[in-house]
Amino acid sequence: MKLELIELIFLSDKRKQLLLFLKSGPKNMGEITEALQATSTSILPQIKKLKDMSLVVQEDKTYSLSLIGNVLVEKMQPLISTIELFEDNFDYWSEKDLQGFSPSFRKNLGELGKCKLIQPDLDRMFELDQEVVKNLSNSTHVFEAIAYFHQPMISFCQELAKKGVELSFIMPESVLQRYYTDYMEDFRIMMSLDNVRFFRYSGELKIANLAVSDKFFLISLFPKNQRHFDRENLICYEPSARQLGTEFFNELLLDSTLVTEIPQE
């Protein structure tokens, strides 16, 4: 029975999509065929199989999940979302080091939803991506954790800060030192603004970059082999992605301390 149930759910995309669609409540055949972009002729055999296994019940001309069906779909959704996330950009995820993720972030990765892979051209490797620039420019606040010094991003964030965007940065000691040693005046300007905060991360920041705002979520990871950093980013726009990114940033804050003084020259 256990194997039959797994096969019933996962070996047919129509059955899987139907179960997920019914999660929102009872549906008639017209609603089902429209949502699944299928004919009633192709859907009815799948409904029969689900009814035979007591996952779907019919009342008059509407179909809904049974109690068992509801329990299974609640457990299905996170797994399917995570599989789809990895499948969309499998090469990226398989080549990157995921050790920097907190357990809670890793557990809920599927909530990132549909993500877009940004791959910089070789001749523009160190420039800011225009899609990222556009999203940052339209944000009212930005939380960023970054493990390397990126002067173009720092300069651009300084422009945003002067326009009133609320900025919070988490940086390891080595990055902060580079900032206030080589760009002391810029650092002083940023520290003087009420809408800017810097936090010193106490350990080793194992993710290259995390940025989250009211508009988007972005993650950049180091490769497993540590031989090169290709500066590839995943950008996501789902509200759940922004929420998950904010929670991850707050977890990183627990191992960080607020920078309150400008270092002496």
PDB file of C-alpha atoms in Angstrom:
ATOM      1  CA  MET A   1       0.000   0.000   0.000  1.00  0.00           C
ATOM      2  CA  LYS A   2       2.827   2.414   0.882  1.00  0.00           C
ATOM      3  CA  LEU A   3       4.489   2.034  -2.518  1.00  0.00           C
ATOM      4  CA  GLU A   4       1.134   2.256  -4.308  1.00  0.00           C
ATOM      5  CA  LEU A   5       0.354   5.563  -2.607  1.00  0.00           C
ATOM      6  CA  ILE A   6       3.730   7.097  -3.490  1.00  0.00           C
ATOM      7  CA  GLU A   7       3.350   5.993  -7.095  1.00  0.00           C
ATOM      8  CA  LEU A   8      -0.205   7.280  -7.220  1.00  0.00           C
ATOM      9  CA  ILE A   9       0.883  10.747  -6.140  1.00  0.00           C
ATOM     10  CA  PHE A  10       4.223  11.220  -7.860  1.00  0.00           C
ATOM     11  CA  LEU A  11       4.148   9.134 -11.055  1.00  0.00           C
ATOM     12  CA  SER A  12       1.491  11.301 -12.680  1.00  0.00           C
ATOM     13  CA  ASP A  13       1.967  15.031 -13.034  1.00  0.00           C
ATOM     14  CA  LYS A  14      -1.788  15.472 -13.548  1.00  0.00           C
ATOM     15  CA  ARG A  15      -2.616  13.720 -10.267  1.00  0.00           C
ATOM     16  CA  LYS A  16       0.061  15.671  -8.427  1.00  0.00           C
ATOM     17  CA  GLN A  17      -1.145  19.009  -9.806  1.00  0.00           C
ATOM     18  CA  LEU A  18      -4.766  18.109  -9.126  1.00  0.00           C
ATOM     19  CA  LEU A  19      -4.052  17.337  -5.475  1.00  0.00           C
ATOM     20  CA  LEU A  20      -2.174  20.615  -5.070  1.00  0.00           C
ATOM     21  CA  PHE A  21      -4.981  22.534  -6.807  1.00  0.00           C
ATOM     22  CA  LEU A  22      -7.636  21.046  -4.515  1.00  0.00           C
ATOM     23  CA  LYS A  23      -5.670  22.220  -1.485  1.00  0.00           C
ATOM     24  CA  SER A  24      -7.394  25.607  -1.775  1.00  0.00           C
ATOM     25  CA  GLY A  25     -10.859  24.043  -1.528  1.00  0.00           C
ATOM     26  CA  PRO A  26     -13.577  22.196  -3.480  1.00  0.00           C
ATOM     27  CA  LYS A  27     -13.530  22.668  -7.264  1.00  0.00           C
ATOM     28  CA  ASN A  28     -15.849  21.734 -10.109  1.00  0.00           C
ATOM     29  CA  MET A  29     -14.701  20.116 -13.338  1.00  0.00           C
ATOM     30  CA  GLY A  30     -14.603  23.394 -15.234  1.00  0.00           C
ATOM     31  CA  GLU A  31     -12.284  24.966 -12.681  1.00  0.00           C
ATOM     32  CA  ILE A  32     -10.074  21.883 -12.662  1.00  0.00           C
ATOM     33  CA  THR A  33      -9.689  21.621 -16.445  1.00  0.00           C
ATOM     34  CA  GLU A  34      -8.976  25.342 -16.739  1.00  0.00           C
ATOM     35  CA  ALA A  35      -6.342  25.333 -14.007  1.00  0.00           C
ATOM     36  CA  LEU A  36      -4.615  22.172 -15.247  1.00  0.00           C
ATOM     37  CA  GLN A  37      -5.082  23.068 -18.937  1.00  0.00           C
ATOM     38  CA  ALA A  38      -6.477  19.627 -19.632  1.00  0.00           C
ATOM     39  CA  THR A  39      -9.675  18.073 -20.916  1.00  0.00           C
ATOM     40  CA  SER A  40     -12.244  16.418 -18.680  1.00  0.00           C
ATOM     41  CA  THR A  41     -11.598  13.177 -20.597  1.00  0.00           C
ATOM     42  CA  SER A  42      -7.976  13.152 -19.446  1.00  0.00           C
ATOM     43  CA  ILE A  43      -8.754  14.272 -15.898  1.00  0.00           C
ATOM     44  CA  LEU A  44     -11.613  11.934 -14.995  1.00  0.00           C
ATOM     45  CA  PRO A  45      -9.489   8.725 -14.933  1.00  0.00           C
ATOM     46  CA  GLN A  46      -7.026  10.433 -12.598  1.00  0.00           C
ATOM     47  CA  ILE A  47      -9.825  11.596 -10.294  1.00  0.00           C
ATOM     48  CA  LYS A  48     -11.186   8.042 -10.186  1.00  0.00           C
ATOM     49  CA  LYS A  49      -7.795   6.695  -9.071  1.00  0.00           C
ATOM     50  CA  LEU A  50      -7.568   9.330  -6.345  1.00  0.00           C
ATOM     51  CA  LYS A  51     -11.133   8.580  -5.218  1.00  0.00           C
ATOM     52  CA  ASP A  52     -10.394   4.849  -5.130  1.00  0.00           C
ATOM     53  CA  MET A  53      -7.495   5.541  -2.752  1.00  0.00           C
ATOM     54  CA  SER A  54      -9.659   7.858  -0.611  1.00  0.00           C
ATOM     55  CA  LEU A  55      -7.580  10.950  -1.338  1.00  0.00           C
ATOM     56  CA  VAL A  56     -10.363  12.810  -3.144  1.00  0.00           C
ATOM     57  CA  VAL A  57     -14.088  12.860  -2.432  1.00  0.00           C
ATOM     58  CA  GLN A  58     -16.941  13.936  -4.690  1.00  0.00           C
ATOM     59  CA  GLU A  59     -20.092  15.733  -3.638  1.00  0.00           C
ATOM     60  CA  ASP A  60     -22.554  16.420  -6.457  1.00  0.00           C
ATOM     61  CA  LYS A  61     -20.379  18.025  -9.149  1.00  0.00           C
ATOM     62  CA  THR A  62     -17.525  19.213  -6.956  1.00  0.00           C
ATOM     63  CA  TYR A  63     -14.325  17.494  -5.883  1.00  0.00           C
ATOM     64  CA  SER A  64     -12.315  18.073  -2.733  1.00  0.00           C
ATOM     65  CA  LEU A  65      -9.518  16.521  -0.723  1.00  0.00           C
ATOM     66  CA  SER A  66     -10.421  13.954   1.896  1.00  0.00           C
ATOM     67  CA  LEU A  67      -8.957  14.291   5.375  1.00  0.00           C
ATOM     68  CA  ILE A  68      -6.190  11.879   4.374  1.00  0.00           C
ATOM     69  CA  GLY A  69      -5.665  13.850   1.171  1.00  0.00           C
ATOM     70  CA  ASN A  70      -5.326  17.088   3.123  1.00  0.00           C
ATOM     71  CA  VAL A  71      -2.678  15.603   5.408  1.00  0.00           C
ATOM     72  CA  LEU A  72      -0.668  14.237   2.471  1.00  0.00           C
ATOM     73  CA  VAL A  73      -0.825  17.449   0.442  1.00  0.00           C
ATOM     74  CA  GLU A  74       0.360  19.487   3.421  1.00  0.00           C
ATOM     75  CA  LYS A  75       3.457  17.258   3.530  1.00  0.00           C
ATOM     76  CA  MET A  76       3.844  17.129  -0.268  1.00  0.00           C
ATOM     77  CA  GLN A  77       4.028  20.864  -0.851  1.00  0.00           C
ATOM     78  CA  PRO A  78       7.420  21.594   0.785  1.00  0.00           C
ATOM     79  CA  LEU A  79       9.060  18.590  -0.902  1.00  0.00           C
ATOM     80  CA  ILE A  80       7.721  19.454  -4.354  1.00  0.00           C
ATOM     81  CA  SER A  81       8.686  23.128  -3.954  1.00  0.00           C
ATOM     82  CA  THR A  82      12.239  22.173  -2.981  1.00  0.00           C
ATOM     83  CA  ILE A  83      12.575  19.710  -5.874  1.00  0.00           C
ATOM     84  CA  GLU A  84      11.361  22.348  -8.331  1.00  0.00           C
ATOM     85  CA  LEU A  85      13.791  24.906  -6.889  1.00  0.00           C
ATOM     86  CA  PHE A  86      16.754  22.571  -7.431  1.00  0.00           C
ATOM     87  CA  GLU A  87      15.560  21.403 -10.856  1.00  0.00           C
ATOM     88  CA  ASP A  88      15.270  24.953 -12.225  1.00  0.00           C
ATOM     89  CA  ASN A  89      18.954  25.715 -11.574  1.00  0.00           C
ATOM     90  CA  PHE A  90      20.401  22.290 -10.814  1.00  0.00           C
ATOM     91  CA  ASP A  91      23.958  23.039 -12.015  1.00  0.00           C
ATOM     92  CA  TYR A  92      24.150  26.078  -9.758  1.00  0.00           C
ATOM     93  CA  TRP A  93      22.964  24.285  -6.629  1.00  0.00           C
ATOM     94  CA  SER A  94      25.027  21.146  -7.258  1.00  0.00           C
ATOM     95  CA  GLU A  95      28.281  23.099  -7.673  1.00  0.00           C
ATOM     96  CA  LYS A  96      27.859  25.454  -4.719  1.00  0.00           C
ATOM     97  CA  ASP A  97      28.735  25.101  -1.038  1.00  0.00           C
ATOM     98  CA  LEU A  98      25.547  25.096   1.039  1.00  0.00           C
ATOM     99  CA  GLN A  99      27.290  24.830   4.414  1.00  0.00           C
ATOM    100  CA  GLY A 100      26.753  28.519   5.106  1.00  0.00           C
ATOM    101  CA  PHE A 101      22.990  28.054   5.319  1.00  0.00           C
ATOM    102  CA  SER A 102      21.452  27.828   8.752  1.00  0.00           C
ATOM    103  CA  PRO A 103      19.449  24.632   9.446  1.00  0.00           C
ATOM    104  CA  SER A 104      16.140  26.517   9.378  1.00  0.00           C
ATOM    105  CA  PHE A 105      16.963  28.223   6.075  1.00  0.00           C
ATOM    106  CA  ARG A 106      18.042  24.932   4.511  1.00  0.00           C
ATOM    107  CA  LYS A 107      14.865  23.248   5.744  1.00  0.00           C
ATOM    108  CA  ASN A 108      12.646  25.879   4.101  1.00  0.00           C
ATOM    109  CA  LEU A 109      14.553  26.390   0.844  1.00  0.00           C
ATOM    110  CA  GLY A 110      11.476  25.507  -1.196  1.00  0.00           C
ATOM    111  CA  GLU A 111       9.865  28.758  -0.037  1.00  0.00           C
ATOM    112  CA  LEU A 112      12.235  30.715  -2.281  1.00  0.00           C
ATOM    113  CA  GLY A 113       9.916  29.847  -5.152  1.00  0.00           C
ATOM    114  CA  LYS A 114      10.886  30.645  -8.724  1.00  0.00           C
ATOM    115  CA  CYS A 115      14.415  32.070  -8.872  1.00  0.00           C
ATOM    116  CA  LYS A 116      16.353  33.620 -11.736  1.00  0.00           C
ATOM    117  CA  LEU A 117      20.038  32.840 -12.233  1.00  0.00           C
ATOM    118  CA  ILE A 118      22.156  35.901 -12.980  1.00  0.00           C
ATOM    119  CA  GLN A 119      25.416  35.028 -14.724  1.00  0.00           C
ATOM    120  CA  PRO A 120      27.720  38.002 -15.394  1.00  0.00           C
ATOM    121  CA  ASP A 121      29.567  38.270 -18.694  1.00  0.00           C
ATOM    122  CA  LEU A 122      33.333  37.879 -18.414  1.00  0.00           C
ATOM    123  CA  ASP A 123      33.926  41.471 -19.538  1.00  0.00           C
ATOM    124  CA  ARG A 124      31.515  42.736 -16.842  1.00  0.00           C
ATOM    125  CA  MET A 125      32.450  40.368 -14.035  1.00  0.00           C
ATOM    126  CA  PHE A 126      32.988  43.087 -11.416  1.00  0.00           C
ATOM    127  CA  GLU A 127      30.199  45.437 -12.457  1.00  0.00           C
ATOM    128  CA  LEU A 128      26.813  45.615 -10.785  1.00  0.00           C
ATOM    129  CA  ASP A 129      24.064  43.720 -12.559  1.00  0.00           C
ATOM    130  CA  GLN A 130      21.431  46.139 -13.862  1.00  0.00           C
ATOM    131  CA  GLU A 131      18.518  44.043 -12.607  1.00  0.00           C
ATOM    132  CA  VAL A 132      20.004  44.134  -9.119  1.00  0.00           C
ATOM    133  CA  VAL A 133      20.634  47.879  -9.404  1.00  0.00           C
ATOM    134  CA  LYS A 134      17.017  48.486 -10.449  1.00  0.00           C
ATOM    135  CA  ASN A 135      15.643  46.485  -7.529  1.00  0.00           C
ATOM    136  CA  LEU A 136      17.949  48.137  -5.010  1.00  0.00           C
ATOM    137  CA  SER A 137      16.977  51.572  -6.331  1.00  0.00           C
ATOM    138  CA  ASN A 138      13.289  50.808  -5.774  1.00  0.00           C
ATOM    139  CA  SER A 139      13.759  49.438  -2.255  1.00  0.00           C
ATOM    140  CA  THR A 140      12.974  51.290   0.951  1.00  0.00           C
ATOM    141  CA  HIS A 141      15.270  49.080   3.043  1.00  0.00           C
ATOM    142  CA  VAL A 142      18.090  46.628   2.302  1.00  0.00           C
ATOM    143  CA  PHE A 143      19.647  43.992   4.550  1.00  0.00           C
ATOM    144  CA  GLU A 144      22.941  42.645   3.233  1.00  0.00           C
ATOM    145  CA  ALA A 145      25.504  40.144   4.487  1.00  0.00           C
ATOM    146  CA  ILE A 146      28.639  40.057   2.355  1.00  0.00           C
ATOM    147  CA  ALA A 147      31.839  38.042   2.794  1.00  0.00           C
ATOM    148  CA  TYR A 148      34.047  39.944   0.347  1.00  0.00           C
ATOM    149  CA  PHE A 149      34.825  43.582  -0.414  1.00  0.00           C
ATOM    150  CA  HIS A 150      33.031  44.854  -3.502  1.00  0.00           C
ATOM    151  CA  GLN A 151      33.743  48.526  -4.041  1.00  0.00           C
ATOM    152  CA  PRO A 152      31.090  49.138  -6.768  1.00  0.00           C
ATOM    153  CA  MET A 153      28.367  47.825  -4.449  1.00  0.00           C
ATOM    154  CA  ILE A 154      29.663  49.919  -1.549  1.00  0.00           C
ATOM    155  CA  SER A 155      29.651  53.069  -3.690  1.00  0.00           C
ATOM    156  CA  PHE A 156      26.164  52.382  -4.982  1.00  0.00           C
ATOM    157  CA  CYS A 157      24.837  51.714  -1.479  1.00  0.00           C
ATOM    158  CA  GLN A 158      26.310  55.034  -0.400  1.00  0.00           C
ATOM    159  CA  GLU A 159      24.142  56.729  -3.039  1.00  0.00           C
ATOM    160  CA  LEU A 160      21.094  54.833  -1.782  1.00  0.00           C
ATOM    161  CA  ALA A 161      21.839  55.805   1.804  1.00  0.00           C
ATOM    162  CA  LYS A 162      21.979  59.497   0.919  1.00  0.00           C
ATOM    163  CA  LYS A 163      18.492  59.111  -0.613  1.00  0.00           C
ATOM    164  CA  GLY A 164      17.133  57.759   2.660  1.00  0.00           C
ATOM    165  CA  VAL A 165      17.126  54.014   2.013  1.00  0.00           C
ATOM    166  CA  GLU A 166      17.596  52.098   5.276  1.00  0.00           C
ATOM    167  CA  LEU A 167      20.693  49.904   5.026  1.00  0.00           C
ATOM    168  CA  SER A 168      22.033  47.231   7.366  1.00  0.00           C
ATOM    169  CA  PHE A 169      25.288  45.444   6.574  1.00  0.00           C
ATOM    170  CA  ILE A 170      26.826  42.348   8.113  1.00  0.00           C
ATOM    171  CA  MET A 171      30.532  42.002   7.302  1.00  0.00           C
ATOM    172  CA  PRO A 172      33.403  39.927   8.664  1.00  0.00           C
ATOM    173  CA  GLU A 173      36.265  41.813  10.304  1.00  0.00           C
ATOM    174  CA  SER A 174      38.520  41.529   7.236  1.00  0.00           C
ATOM    175  CA  VAL A 175      35.962  43.242   4.984  1.00  0.00           C
ATOM    176  CA  LEU A 176      35.302  46.009   7.496  1.00  0.00           C
ATOM    177  CA  GLN A 177      39.031  46.630   7.826  1.00  0.00           C
ATOM    178  CA  ARG A 178      39.411  46.939   4.064  1.00  0.00           C
ATOM    179  CA  TYR A 179      36.510  49.369   3.972  1.00  0.00           C
ATOM    180  CA  TYR A 180      37.651  51.757   6.692  1.00  0.00           C
ATOM    181  CA  THR A 181      41.339  51.460   5.800  1.00  0.00           C
ATOM    182  CA  ASP A 182      41.161  52.085   2.045  1.00  0.00           C
ATOM    183  CA  TYR A 183      37.930  54.106   1.958  1.00  0.00           C
ATOM    184  CA  MET A 184      37.980  55.899   5.296  1.00  0.00           C
ATOM    185  CA  GLU A 185      36.087  59.000   4.166  1.00  0.00           C
ATOM    186  CA  ASP A 186      33.328  56.961   2.549  1.00  0.00           C
ATOM    187  CA  PHE A 187      33.070  54.859   5.700  1.00  0.00           C
ATOM    188  CA  ARG A 188      32.829  57.985   7.872  1.00  0.00           C
ATOM    189  CA  ILE A 189      30.019  59.339   5.703  1.00  0.00           C
ATOM    190  CA  MET A 190      28.067  56.097   5.934  1.00  0.00           C
ATOM    191  CA  MET A 191      28.575  55.817   9.705  1.00  0.00           C
ATOM    192  CA  SER A 192      27.282  59.361  10.181  1.00  0.00           C
ATOM    193  CA  LEU A 193      23.900  58.532   8.613  1.00  0.00           C
ATOM    194  CA  ASP A 194      21.039  57.496  10.906  1.00  0.00           C
ATOM    195  CA  ASN A 195      19.636  55.084   8.300  1.00  0.00           C
ATOM    196  CA  VAL A 196      22.840  53.002   8.009  1.00  0.00           C
ATOM    197  CA  ARG A 197      24.086  50.314  10.377  1.00  0.00           C
ATOM    198  CA  PHE A 198      27.169  48.085  10.191  1.00  0.00           C
ATOM    199  CA  PHE A 199      27.520  44.806  12.043  1.00  0.00           C
ATOM    200  CA  ARG A 200      30.760  42.863  12.566  1.00  0.00           C
ATOM    201  CA  TYR A 201      30.272  39.125  12.024  1.00  0.00           C
ATOM    202  CA  SER A 202      32.163  37.150  14.635  1.00  0.00           C
ATOM    203  CA  GLY A 203      32.804  33.945  12.711  1.00  0.00           C
ATOM    204  CA  GLU A 204      33.517  32.882   9.153  1.00  0.00           C
ATOM    205  CA  LEU A 205      30.768  34.042   6.800  1.00  0.00           C
ATOM    206  CA  LYS A 206      30.375  31.037   4.496  1.00  0.00           C
ATOM    207  CA  ILE A 207      27.967  32.622   2.031  1.00  0.00           C
ATOM    208  CA  ALA A 208      29.354  35.090  -0.494  1.00  0.00           C
ATOM    209  CA  ASN A 209      26.420  37.483  -0.418  1.00  0.00           C
ATOM    210  CA  LEU A 210      22.875  37.708   0.858  1.00  0.00           C
ATOM    211  CA  ALA A 211      20.676  40.707   0.119  1.00  0.00           C
ATOM    212  CA  VAL A 212      17.023  41.109   0.987  1.00  0.00           C
ATOM    213  CA  SER A 213      14.719  44.089   0.666  1.00  0.00           C
ATOM    214  CA  ASP A 214      11.033  44.858   0.314  1.00  0.00           C
ATOM    215  CA  LYS A 215      11.425  44.105  -3.427  1.00  0.00           C
ATOM    216  CA  PHE A 216      13.625  41.012  -3.803  1.00  0.00           C
ATOM    217  CA  PHE A 217      15.884  38.375  -2.288  1.00  0.00           C
ATOM    218  CA  LEU A 218      19.349  37.562  -3.627  1.00  0.00           C
ATOM    219  CA  ILE A 219      21.828  34.852  -2.685  1.00  0.00           C
ATOM    220  CA  SER A 220      25.347  34.213  -3.955  1.00  0.00           C
ATOM    221  CA  LEU A 221      27.298  31.137  -2.861  1.00  0.00           C
ATOM    222  CA  PHE A 222      30.915  30.073  -3.000  1.00  0.00           C
ATOM    223  CA  PRO A 223      31.801  27.014  -5.121  1.00  0.00           C
ATOM    224  CA  LYS A 224      32.506  23.725  -3.368  1.00  0.00           C
ATOM    225  CA  ASN A 225      36.083  23.553  -4.627  1.00  0.00           C
ATOM    226  CA  GLN A 226      36.897  27.141  -3.547  1.00  0.00           C
ATOM    227  CA  ARG A 227      39.092  27.558  -6.640  1.00  0.00           C
ATOM    228  CA  HIS A 228      37.195  30.416  -8.149  1.00  0.00           C
ATOM    229  CA  PHE A 229      34.230  32.661  -7.394  1.00  0.00           C
ATOM    230  CA  ASP A 230      32.083  33.132 -10.492  1.00  0.00           C
ATOM    231  CA  ARG A 231      29.868  35.863  -8.973  1.00  0.00           C
ATOM    232  CA  GLU A 232      26.673  34.093 -10.036  1.00  0.00           C
ATOM    233  CA  ASN A 233      23.549  35.147  -8.150  1.00  0.00           C
ATOM    234  CA  LEU A 234      20.064  33.775  -7.684  1.00  0.00           C
ATOM    235  CA  ILE A 235      17.385  36.449  -7.430  1.00  0.00           C
ATOM    236  CA  CYS A 236      13.868  35.666  -6.176  1.00  0.00           C
ATOM    237  CA  TYR A 237      10.754  37.833  -5.913  1.00  0.00           C
ATOM    238  CA  GLU A 238       8.214  35.760  -3.996  1.00  0.00           C
ATOM    239  CA  PRO A 239       7.066  37.311  -0.670  1.00  0.00           C
ATOM    240  CA  SER A 240       7.970  33.995   0.975  1.00  0.00           C
ATOM    241  CA  ALA A 241      11.534  34.359  -0.350  1.00  0.00           C
ATOM    242  CA  ARG A 242      11.852  37.839   1.117  1.00  0.00           C
ATOM    243  CA  GLN A 243      10.493  36.594   4.428  1.00  0.00           C
ATOM    244  CA  LEU A 244      12.873  33.636   4.480  1.00  0.00           C
ATOM    245  CA  GLY A 245      15.813  35.889   3.583  1.00  0.00           C
ATOM    246  CA  THR A 246      14.928  38.322   6.372  1.00  0.00           C
ATOM    247  CA  GLU A 247      14.788  35.481   8.891  1.00  0.00           C
ATOM    248  CA  PHE A 248      18.200  34.233   7.725  1.00  0.00           C
ATOM    249  CA  PHE A 249      19.678  37.737   8.021  1.00  0.00           C
ATOM    250  CA  ASN A 250      18.312  38.000  11.566  1.00  0.00           C
ATOM    251  CA  GLU A 251      19.948  34.675  12.420  1.00  0.00           C
ATOM    252  CA  LEU A 252      23.287  36.027  11.196  1.00  0.00           C
ATOM    253  CA  LEU A 253      22.748  39.080  13.388  1.00  0.00           C
ATOM    254  CA  LEU A 254      22.824  36.828  16.446  1.00  0.00           C
ATOM    255  CA  ASP A 255      26.536  36.239  15.770  1.00  0.00           C
ATOM    256  CA  SER A 256      27.233  39.896  14.990  1.00  0.00           C
ATOM    257  CA  THR A 257      27.906  43.061  16.967  1.00  0.00           C
ATOM    258  CA  LEU A 258      26.906  46.583  16.029  1.00  0.00           C
ATOM    259  CA  VAL A 259      29.778  48.830  14.933  1.00  0.00           C
ATOM    260  CA  THR A 260      29.356  51.992  17.008  1.00  0.00           C
ATOM    261  CA  GLU A 261      32.658  53.807  16.559  1.00  0.00           C
ATOM    262  CA  ILE A 262      34.677  54.941  13.585  1.00  0.00           C
ATOM    263  CA  PRO A 263      38.186  53.466  13.849  1.00  0.00           C
ATOM    264  CA  GLN A 264      41.006  55.961  14.318  1.00  0.00           C
ATOM    265  CA  GLU A 265      43.195  56.618  11.314  1.00  0.00           C
TER     266      GLU A 265
END
